[in-house]
mmCIF file of C-alpha atoms in Angstrom:
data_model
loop_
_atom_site.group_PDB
_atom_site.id
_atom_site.type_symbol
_atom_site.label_atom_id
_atom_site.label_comp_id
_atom_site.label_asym_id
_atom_site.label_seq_id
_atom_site.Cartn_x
_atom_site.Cartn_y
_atom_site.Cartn_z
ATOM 1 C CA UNK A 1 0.000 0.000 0.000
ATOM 2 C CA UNK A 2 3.208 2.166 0.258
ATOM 3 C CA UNK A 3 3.466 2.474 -3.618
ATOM 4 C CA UNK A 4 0.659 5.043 -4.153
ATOM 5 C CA UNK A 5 2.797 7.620 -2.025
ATOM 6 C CA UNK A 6 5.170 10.047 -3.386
ATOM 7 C CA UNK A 7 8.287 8.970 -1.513
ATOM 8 C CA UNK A 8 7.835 5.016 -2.764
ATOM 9 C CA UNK A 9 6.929 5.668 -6.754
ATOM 10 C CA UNK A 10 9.430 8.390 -7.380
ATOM 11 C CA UNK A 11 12.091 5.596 -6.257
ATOM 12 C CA UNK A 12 10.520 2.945 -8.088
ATOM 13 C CA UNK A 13 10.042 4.854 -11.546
ATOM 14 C CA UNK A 14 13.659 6.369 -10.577
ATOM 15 C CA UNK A 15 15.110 2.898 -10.647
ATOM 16 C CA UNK A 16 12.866 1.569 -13.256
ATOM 17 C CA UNK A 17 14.256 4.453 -15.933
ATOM 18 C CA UNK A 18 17.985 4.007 -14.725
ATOM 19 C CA UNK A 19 17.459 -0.077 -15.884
ATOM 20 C CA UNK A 20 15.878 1.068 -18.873
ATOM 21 C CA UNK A 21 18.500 3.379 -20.138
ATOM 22 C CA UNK A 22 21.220 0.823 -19.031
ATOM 23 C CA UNK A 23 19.315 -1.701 -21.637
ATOM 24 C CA UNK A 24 19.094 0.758 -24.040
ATOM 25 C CA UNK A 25 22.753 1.876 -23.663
ATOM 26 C CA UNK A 26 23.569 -1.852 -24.554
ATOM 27 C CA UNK A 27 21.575 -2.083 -27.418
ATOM 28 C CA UNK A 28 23.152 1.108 -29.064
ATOM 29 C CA UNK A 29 26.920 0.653 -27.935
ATOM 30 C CA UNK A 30 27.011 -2.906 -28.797
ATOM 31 C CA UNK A 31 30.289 -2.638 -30.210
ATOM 32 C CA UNK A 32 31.475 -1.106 -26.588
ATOM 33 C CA UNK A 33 30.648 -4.247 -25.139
ATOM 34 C CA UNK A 34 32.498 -6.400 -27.931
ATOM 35 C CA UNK A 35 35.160 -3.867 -27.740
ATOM 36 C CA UNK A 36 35.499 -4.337 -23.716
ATOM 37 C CA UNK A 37 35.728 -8.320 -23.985
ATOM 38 C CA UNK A 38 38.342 -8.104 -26.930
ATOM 39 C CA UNK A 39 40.118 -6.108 -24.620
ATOM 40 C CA UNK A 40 40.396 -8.635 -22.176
ATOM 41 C CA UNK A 41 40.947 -11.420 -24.393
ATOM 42 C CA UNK A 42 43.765 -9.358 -26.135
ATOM 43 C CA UNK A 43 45.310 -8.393 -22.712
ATOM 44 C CA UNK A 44 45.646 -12.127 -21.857
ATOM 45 C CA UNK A 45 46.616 -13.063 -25.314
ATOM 46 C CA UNK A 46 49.629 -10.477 -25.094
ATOM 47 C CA UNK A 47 50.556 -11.481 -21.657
ATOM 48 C CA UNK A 48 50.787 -15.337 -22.497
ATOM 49 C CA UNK A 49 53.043 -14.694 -25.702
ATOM 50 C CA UNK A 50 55.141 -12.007 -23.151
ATOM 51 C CA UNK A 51 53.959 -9.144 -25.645
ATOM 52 C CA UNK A 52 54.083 -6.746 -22.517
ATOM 53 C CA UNK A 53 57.511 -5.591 -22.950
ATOM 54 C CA UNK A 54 57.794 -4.755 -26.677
ATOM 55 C CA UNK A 55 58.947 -1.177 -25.949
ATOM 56 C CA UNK A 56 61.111 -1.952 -23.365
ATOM 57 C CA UNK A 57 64.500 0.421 -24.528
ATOM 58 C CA UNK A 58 66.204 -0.970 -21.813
ATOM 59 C CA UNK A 59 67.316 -3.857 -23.891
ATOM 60 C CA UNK A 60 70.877 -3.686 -25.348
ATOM 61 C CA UNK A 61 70.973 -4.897 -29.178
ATOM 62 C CA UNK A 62 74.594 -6.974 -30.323
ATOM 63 C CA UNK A 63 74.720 -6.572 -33.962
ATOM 64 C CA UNK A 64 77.919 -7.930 -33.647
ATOM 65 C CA UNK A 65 78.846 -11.168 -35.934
ATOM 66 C CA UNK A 66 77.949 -14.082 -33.907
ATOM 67 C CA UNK A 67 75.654 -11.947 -31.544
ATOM 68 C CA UNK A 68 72.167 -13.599 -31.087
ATOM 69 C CA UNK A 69 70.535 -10.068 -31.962
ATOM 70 C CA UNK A 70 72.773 -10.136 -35.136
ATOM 71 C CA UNK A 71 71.577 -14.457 -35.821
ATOM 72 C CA UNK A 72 68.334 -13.940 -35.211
ATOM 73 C CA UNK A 73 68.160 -10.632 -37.628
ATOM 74 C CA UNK A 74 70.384 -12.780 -40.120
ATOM 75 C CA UNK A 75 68.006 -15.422 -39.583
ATOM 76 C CA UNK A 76 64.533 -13.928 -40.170
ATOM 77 C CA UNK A 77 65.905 -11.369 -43.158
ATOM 78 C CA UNK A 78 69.007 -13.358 -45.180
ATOM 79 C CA UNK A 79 72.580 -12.728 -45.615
ATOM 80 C CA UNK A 80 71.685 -9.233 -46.856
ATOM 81 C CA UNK A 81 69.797 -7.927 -43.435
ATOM 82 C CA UNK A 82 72.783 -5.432 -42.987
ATOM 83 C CA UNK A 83 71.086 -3.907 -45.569
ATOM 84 C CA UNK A 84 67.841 -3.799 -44.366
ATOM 85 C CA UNK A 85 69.461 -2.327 -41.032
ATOM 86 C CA UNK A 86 71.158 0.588 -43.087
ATOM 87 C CA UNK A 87 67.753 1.546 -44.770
ATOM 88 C CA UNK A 88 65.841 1.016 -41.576
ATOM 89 C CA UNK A 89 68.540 3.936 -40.210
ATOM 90 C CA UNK A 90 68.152 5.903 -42.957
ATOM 91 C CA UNK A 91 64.278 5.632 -42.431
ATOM 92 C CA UNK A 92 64.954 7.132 -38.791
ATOM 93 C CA UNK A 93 66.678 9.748 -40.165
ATOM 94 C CA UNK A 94 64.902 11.278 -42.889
ATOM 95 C CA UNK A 95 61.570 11.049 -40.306
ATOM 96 C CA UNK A 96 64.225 13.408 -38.196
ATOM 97 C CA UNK A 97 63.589 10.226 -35.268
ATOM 98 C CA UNK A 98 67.483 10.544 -34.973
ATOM 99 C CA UNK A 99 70.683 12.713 -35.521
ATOM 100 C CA UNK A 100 73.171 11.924 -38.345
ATOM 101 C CA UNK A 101 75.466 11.020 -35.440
ATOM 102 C CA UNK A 102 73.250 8.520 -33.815
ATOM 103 C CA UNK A 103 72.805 7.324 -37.470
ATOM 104 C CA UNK A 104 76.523 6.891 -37.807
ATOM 105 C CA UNK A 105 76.576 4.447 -34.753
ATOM 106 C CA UNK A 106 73.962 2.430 -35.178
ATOM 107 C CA UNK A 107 75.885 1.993 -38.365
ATOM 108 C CA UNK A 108 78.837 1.395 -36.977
ATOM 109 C CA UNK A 109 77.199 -1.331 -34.575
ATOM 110 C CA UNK A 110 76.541 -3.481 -37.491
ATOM 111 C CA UNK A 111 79.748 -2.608 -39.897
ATOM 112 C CA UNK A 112 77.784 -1.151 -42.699
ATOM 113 C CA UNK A 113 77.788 2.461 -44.086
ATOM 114 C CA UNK A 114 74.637 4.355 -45.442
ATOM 115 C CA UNK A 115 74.284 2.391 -48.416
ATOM 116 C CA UNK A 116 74.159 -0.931 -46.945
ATOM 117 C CA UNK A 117 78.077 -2.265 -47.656
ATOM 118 C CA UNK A 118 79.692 -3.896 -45.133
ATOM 119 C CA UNK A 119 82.663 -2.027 -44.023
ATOM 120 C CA UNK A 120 86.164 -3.212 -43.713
ATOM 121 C CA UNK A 121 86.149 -3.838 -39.773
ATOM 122 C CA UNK A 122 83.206 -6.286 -39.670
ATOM 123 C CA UNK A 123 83.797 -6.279 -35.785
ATOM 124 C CA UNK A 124 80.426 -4.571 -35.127
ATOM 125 C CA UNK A 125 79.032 -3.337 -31.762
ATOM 126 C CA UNK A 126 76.121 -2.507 -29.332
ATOM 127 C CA UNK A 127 73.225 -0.590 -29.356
ATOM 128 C CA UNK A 128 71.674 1.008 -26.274
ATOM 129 C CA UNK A 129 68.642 1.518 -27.728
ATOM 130 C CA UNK A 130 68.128 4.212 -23.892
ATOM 131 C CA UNK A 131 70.803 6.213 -25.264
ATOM 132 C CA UNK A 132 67.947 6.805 -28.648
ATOM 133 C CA UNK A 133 65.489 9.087 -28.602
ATOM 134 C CA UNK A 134 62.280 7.756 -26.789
ATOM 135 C CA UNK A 135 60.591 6.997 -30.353
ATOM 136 C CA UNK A 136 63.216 5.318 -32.257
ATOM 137 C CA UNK A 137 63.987 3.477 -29.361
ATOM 138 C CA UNK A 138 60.570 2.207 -28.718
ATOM 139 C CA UNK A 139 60.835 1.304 -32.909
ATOM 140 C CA UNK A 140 63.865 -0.443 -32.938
ATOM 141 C CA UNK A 141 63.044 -2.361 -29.276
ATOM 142 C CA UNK A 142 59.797 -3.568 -31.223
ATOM 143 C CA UNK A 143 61.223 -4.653 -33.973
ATOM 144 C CA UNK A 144 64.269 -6.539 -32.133
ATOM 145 C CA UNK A 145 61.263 -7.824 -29.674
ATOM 146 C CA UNK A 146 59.250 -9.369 -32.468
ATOM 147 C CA UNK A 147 62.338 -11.011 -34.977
ATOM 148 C CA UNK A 148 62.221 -14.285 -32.816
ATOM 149 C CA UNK A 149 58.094 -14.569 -33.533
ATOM 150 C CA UNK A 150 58.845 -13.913 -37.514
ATOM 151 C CA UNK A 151 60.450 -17.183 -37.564
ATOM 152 C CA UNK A 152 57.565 -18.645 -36.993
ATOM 153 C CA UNK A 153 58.832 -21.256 -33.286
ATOM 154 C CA UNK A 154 55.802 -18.741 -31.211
ATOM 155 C CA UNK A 155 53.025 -18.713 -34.120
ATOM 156 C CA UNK A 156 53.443 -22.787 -35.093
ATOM 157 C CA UNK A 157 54.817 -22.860 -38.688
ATOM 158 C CA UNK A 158 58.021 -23.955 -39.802
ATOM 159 C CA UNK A 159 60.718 -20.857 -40.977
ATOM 160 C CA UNK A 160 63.117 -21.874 -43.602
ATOM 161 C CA UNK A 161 65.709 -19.130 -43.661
ATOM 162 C CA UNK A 162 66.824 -19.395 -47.669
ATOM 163 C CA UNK A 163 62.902 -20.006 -48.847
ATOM 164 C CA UNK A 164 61.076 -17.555 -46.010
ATOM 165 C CA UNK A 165 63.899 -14.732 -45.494
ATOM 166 C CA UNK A 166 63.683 -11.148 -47.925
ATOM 167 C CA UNK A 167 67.395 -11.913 -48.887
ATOM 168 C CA UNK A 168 67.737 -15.147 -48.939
ATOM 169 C CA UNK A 169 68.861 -17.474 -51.626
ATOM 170 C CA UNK A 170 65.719 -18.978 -53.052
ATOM 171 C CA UNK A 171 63.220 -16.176 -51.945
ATOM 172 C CA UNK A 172 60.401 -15.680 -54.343
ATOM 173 C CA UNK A 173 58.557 -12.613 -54.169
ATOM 174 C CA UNK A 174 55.339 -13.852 -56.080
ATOM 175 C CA UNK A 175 55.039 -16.088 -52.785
ATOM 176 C CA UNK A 176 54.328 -13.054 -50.519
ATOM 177 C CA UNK A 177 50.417 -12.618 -50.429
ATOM 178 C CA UNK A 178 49.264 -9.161 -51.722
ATOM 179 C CA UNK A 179 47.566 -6.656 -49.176
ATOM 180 C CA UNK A 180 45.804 -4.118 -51.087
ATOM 181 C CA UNK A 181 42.654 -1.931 -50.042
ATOM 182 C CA UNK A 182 41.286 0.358 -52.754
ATOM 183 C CA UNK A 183 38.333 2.553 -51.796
ATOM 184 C CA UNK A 184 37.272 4.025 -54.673
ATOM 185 C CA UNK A 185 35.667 7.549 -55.507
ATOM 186 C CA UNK A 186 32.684 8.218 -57.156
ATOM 187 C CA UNK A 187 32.937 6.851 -60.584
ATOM 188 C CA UNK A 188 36.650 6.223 -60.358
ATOM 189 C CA UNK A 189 37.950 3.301 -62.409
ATOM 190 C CA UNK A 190 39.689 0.546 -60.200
ATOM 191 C CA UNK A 191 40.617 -1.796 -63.101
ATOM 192 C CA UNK A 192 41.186 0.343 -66.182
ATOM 193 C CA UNK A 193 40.486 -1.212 -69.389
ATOM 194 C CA UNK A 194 42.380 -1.245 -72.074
ATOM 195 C CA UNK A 195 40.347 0.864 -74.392
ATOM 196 C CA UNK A 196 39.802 3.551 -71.172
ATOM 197 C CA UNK A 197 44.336 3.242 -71.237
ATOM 198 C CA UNK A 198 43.932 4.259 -75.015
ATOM 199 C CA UNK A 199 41.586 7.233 -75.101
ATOM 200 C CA UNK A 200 43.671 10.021 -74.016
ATOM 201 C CA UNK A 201 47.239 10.654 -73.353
ATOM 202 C CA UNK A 202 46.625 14.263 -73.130
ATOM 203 C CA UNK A 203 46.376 16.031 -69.336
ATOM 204 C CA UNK A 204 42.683 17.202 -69.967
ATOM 205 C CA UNK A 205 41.888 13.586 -71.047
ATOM 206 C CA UNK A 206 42.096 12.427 -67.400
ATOM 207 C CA UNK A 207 39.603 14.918 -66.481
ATOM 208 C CA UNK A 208 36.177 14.097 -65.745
ATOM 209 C CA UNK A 209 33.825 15.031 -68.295
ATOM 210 C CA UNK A 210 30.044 14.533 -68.762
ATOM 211 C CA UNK A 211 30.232 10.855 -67.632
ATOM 212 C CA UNK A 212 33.829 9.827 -67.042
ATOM 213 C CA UNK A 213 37.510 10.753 -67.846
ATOM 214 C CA UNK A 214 38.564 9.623 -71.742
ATOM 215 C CA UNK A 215 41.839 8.334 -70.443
ATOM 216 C CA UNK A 216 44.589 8.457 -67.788
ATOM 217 C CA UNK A 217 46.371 11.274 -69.255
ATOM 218 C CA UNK A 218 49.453 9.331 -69.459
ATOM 219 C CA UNK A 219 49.491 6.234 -71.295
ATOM 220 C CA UNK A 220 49.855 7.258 -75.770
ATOM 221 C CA UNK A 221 51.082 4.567 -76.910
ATOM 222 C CA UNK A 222 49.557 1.442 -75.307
ATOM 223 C CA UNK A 223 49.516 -1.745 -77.742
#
């Protein structure tokens, strides 16, 4: 009998709404929920393959020959990874992630120069990725973190160095799967034809006109 008074029902409608807009919340930010429990799962994921540490600058790299940072590098990219090092420095420098003298050590460290030949010393050295600046060090500790799951012992597929490494001796590049994501424009030709390739080589041709562009604007003499 203590519902009809004003104390009681303006408690009970008060709870009432607050269960109502919690249902409703759920049913519009369904993808909050999802996103909350892949979360989780991706939290315990990364902690059971020791993924919590892939910044971690504290780690000092041996690019040294017989170092295990230098094996493992040689290992998941080929004979030619000192190459891949020196345009992986390069990379840090032109994005201004590093001075030309921190470039010339980390060069140094794996006895190459800027254009990827191995110097005469070969002795090679250590980098303390610390000494970097915060971003390149965080780059270069995730990439040294992750080499030992590119070779495939933490994801369950065999790694064969000559076939599976970028310089190795029988590396195919048709075998590496193609990632491409093309979101077209309005009325944009993904796949050009060979006829749309033929109709203009002039600028204005690759200008839309009342229905399309006549050509790329490039391509004259296509056969």
């Amino acid at each position: 009998e203590d519902w009809a008074t004003a104390g009681c029902a303006s408690c009970a409608s008060f709870v009432f709404f607050v269960w109502v807009l919690v249902v409703l919340s759920v049913m519009i930010d369904v993808y909050f929920v999802f996103y909350v429990f892949a979360g989780v799962g991706g939290a315990v994921m990364a902690l059971n393959r020791n993924l919590n540490d892939l910044k971690n600058t504290s780690h000092v790299v041996k690019l040294s020959q017989g170092a295990d940072d230098a094996a493992l590098f040689e290992h998941a990219f080929g004979p030619g990874w000192r190459g891949i090092w020196a345009a992986m420095v390069n990379g840090l420098v032109e994005e201004s992630l590093i001075s030309p003298d921190a470039a010339r050590q980390l060069l140094v460290a794996a006895s190459v120069d800027a254009h990827g030949h191995m110097t005469s010393s070969g002795a090679g050295g250590e980098v303390h990725l610390a000494s970097l600046p915060p971003l390149a060090g965080e780059r270069l500790a995730f990439f040294f973190k992750s080499l030992k799951y590119l070779t495939g012992k933490e994801i369950g597929h065999r790694f064969r160095s000559e076939t599976d490494s970028l310089t190795g001796e029988q590396f195919d590049p048709g075998q590496l799967p193609s990632l491409t994501q093309i979101i077209p424009a309005y009325d944009e030709a993904v796949l050009p034809s060979v006829e749309w390739l033929r109709g203009g080589g002039k600028l204005q041709d690759a200008v839309n006109l009342e229905v399309a562009s006549r050509g790329d604007g490039i391509h004259t003499n296509l056969q």
